[in-house]
Structures are given as structure tokens and as C-alpha cells.
Coordinates of C-alpha atoms in Angstrom, one line a residue:
X1 CA 2.5 215.9 -165.9
X2 CA 5.9 216.3 -166.9
X3 CA 7.6 217.9 -164.1
X4 CA 5.9 215.2 -161.4
X5 CA 7.8 212.7 -163.5
X6 CA 11.4 214.4 -163.4
X7 CA 10.7 214.6 -159.8
X8 CA 10.1 210.8 -159.6
X9 CA 13.4 210.2 -161.7
X10 CA 15.6 212.1 -159.5
X11 CA 14.1 210.8 -156.3
X12 CA 14.6 207.3 -157.9
X13 CA 18.5 208.5 -158.9
X14 CA 18.9 209.9 -155.1
X15 CA 17.6 206.6 -153.7
X16 CA 19.7 204.0 -156.5
X17 CA 22.8 206.6 -155.3
X18 CA 22.5 205.9 -151.3
X19 CA 21.9 202.0 -152.1
X20 CA 24.8 202.0 -154.1
X21 CA 26.8 203.8 -151.6
X22 CA 25.7 201.5 -149.0
X23 CA 26.2 198.5 -150.9
X24 CA 29.9 200.1 -151.7
X25 CA 30.4 201.0 -147.9
X26 CA 29.4 197.3 -146.9
X27 CA 31.8 196.1 -149.8
X28 CA 34.8 197.9 -148.2
X29 CA 34.1 196.4 -144.5
X30 CA 33.7 193.0 -146.2
X31 CA 36.8 193.3 -148.0
X32 CA 38.7 195.0 -144.6
X33 CA 36.9 192.4 -142.2
X34 CA 37.3 189.0 -143.8
X35 CA 41.1 189.4 -144.6
X36 CA 41.6 190.4 -141.1
X37 CA 39.8 187.5 -139.6
X38 CA 41.9 185.3 -141.4
X39 CA 45.2 186.6 -140.6
X40 CA 44.4 186.1 -137.1
X41 CA 43.0 182.6 -137.5
X42 CA 46.1 182.0 -139.3
X43 CA 48.5 183.5 -136.5
X44 CA 46.3 181.8 -133.4
X45 CA 46.5 178.2 -135.3
X46 CA 50.6 179.1 -136.1
X47 CA 51.0 179.7 -132.2
X48 CA 49.1 176.8 -130.6
X49 CA 50.3 174.5 -133.4
X50 CA 54.1 175.7 -131.9
X51 CA 52.8 175.3 -128.6
X52 CA 52.2 171.4 -129.3
X53 CA 55.6 170.9 -130.9
X54 CA 56.9 172.5 -127.5
X55 CA 55.0 170.0 -125.8
X56 CA 56.5 167.2 -127.9
X57 CA 59.8 168.6 -127.9
X58 CA 59.5 168.8 -123.9
X59 CA 59.2 165.5 -122.9
X60 CA 61.5 164.3 -126.2
X61 CA 64.2 165.4 -124.4
X62 CA 63.7 162.7 -120.9
X63 CA 65.0 159.8 -123.1
X64 CA 65.7 157.9 -119.6
X65 CA 62.5 158.2 -118.1
X66 CA 60.6 157.5 -121.6
X67 CA 62.8 154.1 -121.6
X68 CA 61.8 153.4 -117.9
X69 CA 58.0 154.0 -118.9
X70 CA 58.0 151.9 -121.8
X71 CA 59.9 149.2 -119.4
X72 CA 57.0 149.4 -116.9
X73 CA 54.2 149.3 -119.0
X74 CA 55.5 146.5 -120.6
X75 CA 56.7 144.3 -117.6
X76 CA 52.8 145.8 -116.1
X77 CA 51.2 144.9 -119.3
X78 CA 52.5 141.2 -118.9
X79 CA 51.6 140.8 -115.2
X80 CA 48.3 141.9 -116.1
X81 CA 47.8 140.0 -119.2
X82 CA 49.0 136.6 -117.3
X83 CA 45.7 137.6 -114.6
X84 CA 43.1 138.1 -117.7
X85 CA 44.2 134.8 -119.3
X86 CA 43.5 133.1 -115.6
X87 CA 40.1 135.0 -115.1
X88 CA 38.8 134.2 -119.1
X89 CA 39.8 130.8 -118.5
X90 CA 37.5 130.6 -115.8
X91 CA 34.9 133.1 -117.7
X92 CA 35.3 132.7 -121.2
X93 CA 33.0 135.4 -123.1
X94 CA 33.6 137.7 -120.3
X95 CA 32.3 141.3 -120.6
X96 CA 31.5 140.3 -123.9
X97 CA 35.2 139.5 -125.4
X98 CA 37.0 136.6 -125.8
X99 CA 40.3 135.7 -124.4
X100 CA 42.5 137.2 -127.4
X101 CA 40.1 140.5 -127.2
X102 CA 40.6 141.0 -123.6
X103 CA 44.6 140.4 -124.6
X104 CA 44.4 142.8 -126.9
X105 CA 42.6 145.1 -124.6
X106 CA 45.1 144.9 -121.6
X107 CA 48.0 146.0 -124.4
X108 CA 46.2 148.5 -126.2
X109 CA 45.2 150.2 -123.0
X110 CA 48.7 149.9 -121.7
X111 CA 49.8 151.9 -124.5
X112 CA 47.5 154.5 -124.0
X113 CA 48.2 155.4 -120.6
X114 CA 50.7 157.8 -120.5
X115 CA 49.0 159.7 -123.4
X116 CA 46.1 160.0 -121.4
X117 CA 48.0 160.7 -118.5
X118 CA 45.3 158.3 -116.4
X119 CA 47.6 157.5 -113.4
X120 CA 49.1 161.1 -113.4
X121 CA 51.9 162.8 -115.4
X122 CA 49.9 165.6 -117.1
X123 CA 49.7 169.1 -116.9
X124 CA 47.3 169.4 -114.1
X125 CA 50.0 169.7 -111.3
X126 CA 52.3 172.3 -113.6
X127 CA 49.0 174.0 -113.7
X128 CA 48.3 173.9 -110.0
X129 CA 51.9 175.0 -108.9
X130 CA 52.0 178.0 -111.0
X131 CA 48.6 179.0 -109.1
X132 CA 50.0 178.5 -106.3
X133 CA 53.4 180.4 -106.5
X134 CA 51.3 183.2 -108.8
X135 CA 53.3 182.4 -111.9
X136 CA 49.8 181.9 -113.5
X137 CA 49.5 185.9 -113.7
X138 CA 52.3 185.6 -116.6
X139 CA 50.0 182.9 -118.6
X140 CA 47.2 185.2 -117.8
X141 CA 48.8 188.3 -119.7
X142 CA 49.7 186.1 -122.9
X143 CA 48.2 187.3 -125.7
X144 CA 46.6 183.7 -126.0
X145 CA 43.5 181.3 -124.4
X146 CA 44.6 179.8 -121.5
X147 CA 42.5 176.7 -122.3
X148 CA 43.7 176.4 -125.6
X149 CA 47.6 176.9 -124.4
X150 CA 47.3 174.2 -122.2
X151 CA 45.6 172.0 -124.6
X152 CA 47.7 172.7 -127.0
X153 CA 50.4 171.8 -124.8
X154 CA 49.0 168.8 -123.4
X155 CA 48.2 167.3 -127.2
X156 CA 51.6 167.9 -127.7
X157 CA 52.7 165.6 -124.8
X158 CA 50.2 163.0 -125.6
X159 CA 51.9 162.7 -129.0
X160 CA 54.9 162.0 -127.8
X161 CA 53.7 159.4 -125.1
X162 CA 51.8 158.0 -128.4
X163 CA 55.1 157.2 -130.3
X164 CA 57.5 156.9 -127.8
X165 CA 55.7 154.7 -124.8
X166 CA 53.2 153.2 -126.9
X167 CA 54.2 151.3 -130.1
X168 CA 56.7 149.2 -127.7
X169 CA 54.2 147.2 -125.5
X170 CA 51.6 146.3 -128.5
X171 CA 55.0 144.7 -130.3
X172 CA 55.8 143.1 -126.7
X173 CA 52.1 141.4 -126.8
X174 CA 51.8 140.9 -130.4
X175 CA 55.0 138.7 -130.0
X176 CA 54.1 136.7 -127.0
X177 CA 50.0 136.5 -127.3
X178 CA 47.5 136.1 -129.7
X179 CA 46.0 139.2 -130.1
X180 CA 42.7 140.5 -131.9
X181 CA 44.2 143.4 -133.7
X182 CA 41.9 144.6 -136.8
X183 CA 43.3 144.2 -140.4
X184 CA 40.7 147.1 -141.7
X185 CA 42.5 150.0 -142.5
X186 CA 39.2 151.5 -141.6
X187 CA 39.0 150.6 -138.2
X188 CA 42.3 152.0 -137.5
X189 CA 41.2 155.7 -138.3
X190 CA 38.1 155.8 -136.4
X191 CA 40.4 153.9 -133.2
X192 CA 42.6 156.9 -134.0
X193 CA 39.9 159.3 -134.2
X194 CA 38.7 157.9 -130.9
X195 CA 41.8 157.9 -129.3
X196 CA 41.9 161.8 -129.9
X197 CA 38.8 162.7 -129.0
X198 CA 39.6 160.5 -125.8
X199 CA 42.9 162.7 -125.0
X200 CA 40.8 165.9 -125.1
X201 CA 38.4 164.6 -123.2
X202 CA 41.1 163.7 -120.5
X203 CA 42.3 167.1 -120.7
X204 CA 39.3 168.3 -120.3
X205 CA 38.9 166.8 -116.5
X206 CA 42.3 167.6 -116.0
X207 CA 42.1 170.9 -116.6
X208 CA 39.2 171.4 -114.2
X209 CA 41.3 169.8 -111.6
X210 CA 44.1 172.1 -112.3
X211 CA 42.2 175.2 -111.8
X212 CA 40.3 174.0 -108.5
X213 CA 43.4 175.1 -107.3
X214 CA 42.4 178.4 -107.2
X215 CA 40.1 177.3 -104.2
X216 CA 41.9 174.6 -103.0
X217 CA 45.6 176.2 -103.3
X218 CA 47.2 172.4 -102.6
X219 CA 45.9 170.1 -105.7
X220 CA 47.4 166.7 -104.3
X221 CA 44.3 165.1 -102.6
X222 CA 42.2 166.1 -105.2
X223 CA 44.7 164.6 -107.7
X224 CA 45.2 161.4 -105.4
X225 CA 41.3 161.1 -105.8
X226 CA 40.9 161.8 -109.6
X227 CA 43.9 159.0 -110.4
X228 CA 41.3 156.5 -108.2
X229 CA 38.6 157.3 -110.2
X230 CA 40.1 157.3 -113.3
X231 CA 41.6 153.2 -112.5
X232 CA 38.6 152.1 -111.8
X233 CA 35.9 154.2 -114.4
X234 CA 38.5 154.5 -117.6
X235 CA 38.3 150.4 -117.7
X236 CA 42.4 150.4 -117.2
X237 CA 41.6 148.0 -114.4
X238 CA 39.3 145.9 -116.1
X239 CA 37.0 146.7 -118.9
X240 CA 33.5 148.6 -118.3
X241 CA 31.7 145.7 -119.8
X242 CA 32.4 143.3 -116.8
X243 CA 30.5 145.4 -114.5
X244 CA 27.3 144.3 -114.1
X245 CA 23.2 145.5 -114.0
X246 CA 22.5 148.9 -113.2
X247 CA 26.3 149.7 -112.1
X248 CA 27.8 149.1 -115.0
X249 CA 25.3 151.1 -117.5
X250 CA 26.0 154.1 -115.0
X251 CA 30.3 153.5 -115.1
X252 CA 29.6 153.4 -119.1
X253 CA 27.9 156.9 -119.5
X254 CA 30.9 158.6 -117.6
X255 CA 33.5 160.9 -119.1
X256 CA 36.2 158.2 -118.1
X257 CA 34.5 155.8 -120.1
X258 CA 35.4 158.0 -123.7
X259 CA 39.0 157.9 -122.4
X260 CA 40.0 154.5 -122.5
X261 CA 37.1 152.1 -123.1
X262 CA 35.3 153.5 -126.1
X263 CA 38.7 153.7 -128.4
X264 CA 39.5 150.1 -127.5
X265 CA 35.6 149.4 -128.1
X266 CA 36.1 150.8 -131.3
X267 CA 39.3 148.6 -132.4
X268 CA 38.0 145.6 -131.5
X269 CA 34.8 145.9 -133.1
X270 CA 31.9 146.5 -130.6
X271 CA 31.1 149.4 -132.8
X272 CA 31.9 147.8 -135.9
X273 CA 28.8 149.0 -138.2
X274 CA 28.3 152.6 -139.1
X275 CA 25.7 153.7 -136.3
X276 CA 27.0 151.7 -133.7
X277 CA 31.0 153.7 -134.6
X278 CA 29.0 156.9 -135.2
X279 CA 27.3 156.8 -132.0
X280 CA 30.5 155.7 -130.3
X281 CA 32.3 158.9 -131.5
X282 CA 29.4 161.0 -130.5
X283 CA 29.5 159.9 -126.9
X284 CA 32.8 161.2 -126.9
X285 CA 32.3 164.6 -128.7
X286 CA 29.4 165.0 -126.2
X287 CA 31.9 164.7 -123.3
X288 CA 34.2 167.0 -125.1
X289 CA 32.0 169.7 -126.0
X290 CA 30.3 169.5 -121.9
X291 CA 34.0 169.1 -120.2
X292 CA 35.5 172.1 -122.1
X293 CA 32.2 174.3 -121.6
X294 CA 32.8 173.0 -118.3
X295 CA 36.2 174.7 -117.9
X296 CA 35.8 177.7 -119.4
X297 CA 33.0 178.7 -117.0
X298 CA 35.4 177.6 -114.3
X299 CA 38.2 179.1 -115.5
X300 CA 36.3 182.8 -115.9
X301 CA 35.6 182.4 -112.0
X302 CA 39.0 181.7 -111.2
X303 CA 40.3 184.1 -113.0
X304 CA 38.0 186.7 -111.2
X305 CA 39.3 185.1 -108.1
X306 CA 43.2 184.8 -108.3
X307 CA 43.8 184.4 -105.2
X308 CA 47.6 182.9 -104.6
X309 CA 49.0 181.7 -101.8
X310 CA 52.9 182.5 -101.6
X311 CA 53.2 184.8 -104.2

């Protein structure tokens, strides 16, 4: 009996020793891996922040072009504003907006055009040119994700365009017209979140256009088509709520609606309730995820192809 008891004690001691050793190994691995993961995450965050800052500085150097863009947006804003006044005098409440809301739609959309690159001026032409010349090989060899690199650079560009070309048109519109700008800080915060999501949706669409150069080798035609689609389906020409019936329902669920129409509706209070605002932002998040994932898939296919013309 005593011998059996001693054997059980020894077996129990060995098991506890093995379990303790396994736990020590797991703890060592845990302590070794977590700092490395955090350090890598910080390194990548710092890298993409530097890329975004570089994109901001790059466009900040073009002072004359920025001034010309501000002048163009402001003049075009006046033209569209007077057109909207004539239209809303004949059709009050058109699209669910009163005249002040319609004029707010005009001036705020003018402030977002350059940031969202809705009529060109984004990175996609540069990406297509790098594919054509073969310089894309340098991008692929960088110790950074290709999609995240271009996203960071484009967000830096957009941040400058919001500040450099976005403030003056709104101020000009507020000085000469009665606008329906909100006084609620919470709505402005929701608007800024919606604008940020709209910028990412815009990037994701243009990233797909840029990657098509791996197959088309010349993106001029597809860029022109994309500009026309953006003009009509983002709400830049007319609010999408103006389009009637099934066609109106269709265009309001396209990704271009998430770029301009949704942020403006959030600002104008069309999504004033917490549930409506959450639904509007969820709509944008949906397109962000879908389009970024589509970009990953197309990027994987493109990097396997790597057909270069002229390189």
C-alpha cells in the first residue's frame, strides 16, 4: 500500500512538473511575441503616418494650383447656386430639401470635390503611369503594403485639399446665400466621420481603377468613364434624392453615393436620429470593406501578372 502511494505521489509530481514547464514555455513565448507584434504595429503606423504627412506636404507646395482650384470651385459654386435657386423656385421641396438646404448642398459639395477627387486629381493616374513604365516594381519591393501605402498618401492629399480648397467655398457661400448649416457640434462630428469614410470609399474605387492598368496598360479611357459616373452618381450634379422611383433607389445604394450624398445628408439632418445616422455610417462602412477587399483580390492578381509596357 505504501509503495503504491509513493508511486502516485511521484507520478503527480512529474505531471505537475511537466505542466509547470509547459506553462513556463507558454509564458516565455507570450512575453517574447507580444512586444514584437506591438513594435511592428507601431513601426507600420509610424511609416504610414509619415507617408500621409508626405502626401500633405507634396500638395501644399503647389500654392498657385491651390489658389486656382479655390477660385474655380467658388465660381462654379455661384453658377450652380443660381441654377438651384431658379430650380427650387419652380419646384419647392425638390428632393426633400428646401432652398437653403439645396444651397448648402451646393457649397459643401464644392468644398469636398477636390478632397474626394470626384472629377480627377487623385493618385490613380500616377499609379497607372508607374505600372506602364515599370516603376511599380519599386513599390512592390518596399517593406510596406501597396494598398496601405497609397491609402496613406491619398488621405494626406485629401487632408490638404479639405483645408486648402474646402474652407473658402463654404465661407463664400455663407456670405452671399442663406445656408442651412447646423449649429449642433454632434452633427458636425458625425459629418466629419462620414466625410472620412467617404474619402476611403473614393480611394478604394480609384485604387481599383489604378490596378486595371496591369491589364489595360492605358487608363485614359477608364478614367474618363469613371469621372462621368462620379459626376452623375455621387450627387455632384444633382442630389440623388431628386431621381425618382426605382432608378433613384438604385443610385442611392451605389458606392458613389457614399462619397458625397451620404455625408451631405448627415450634415443637413436627413439622418438626424441616432438610428438613421448609424445606418448612414454603416452603409459607408459596408462599401469601405467591400471595395478594400476587392482591391486586395485585384492586387493579388495584378502582382502575379506584372505585365509592363515600356519598362
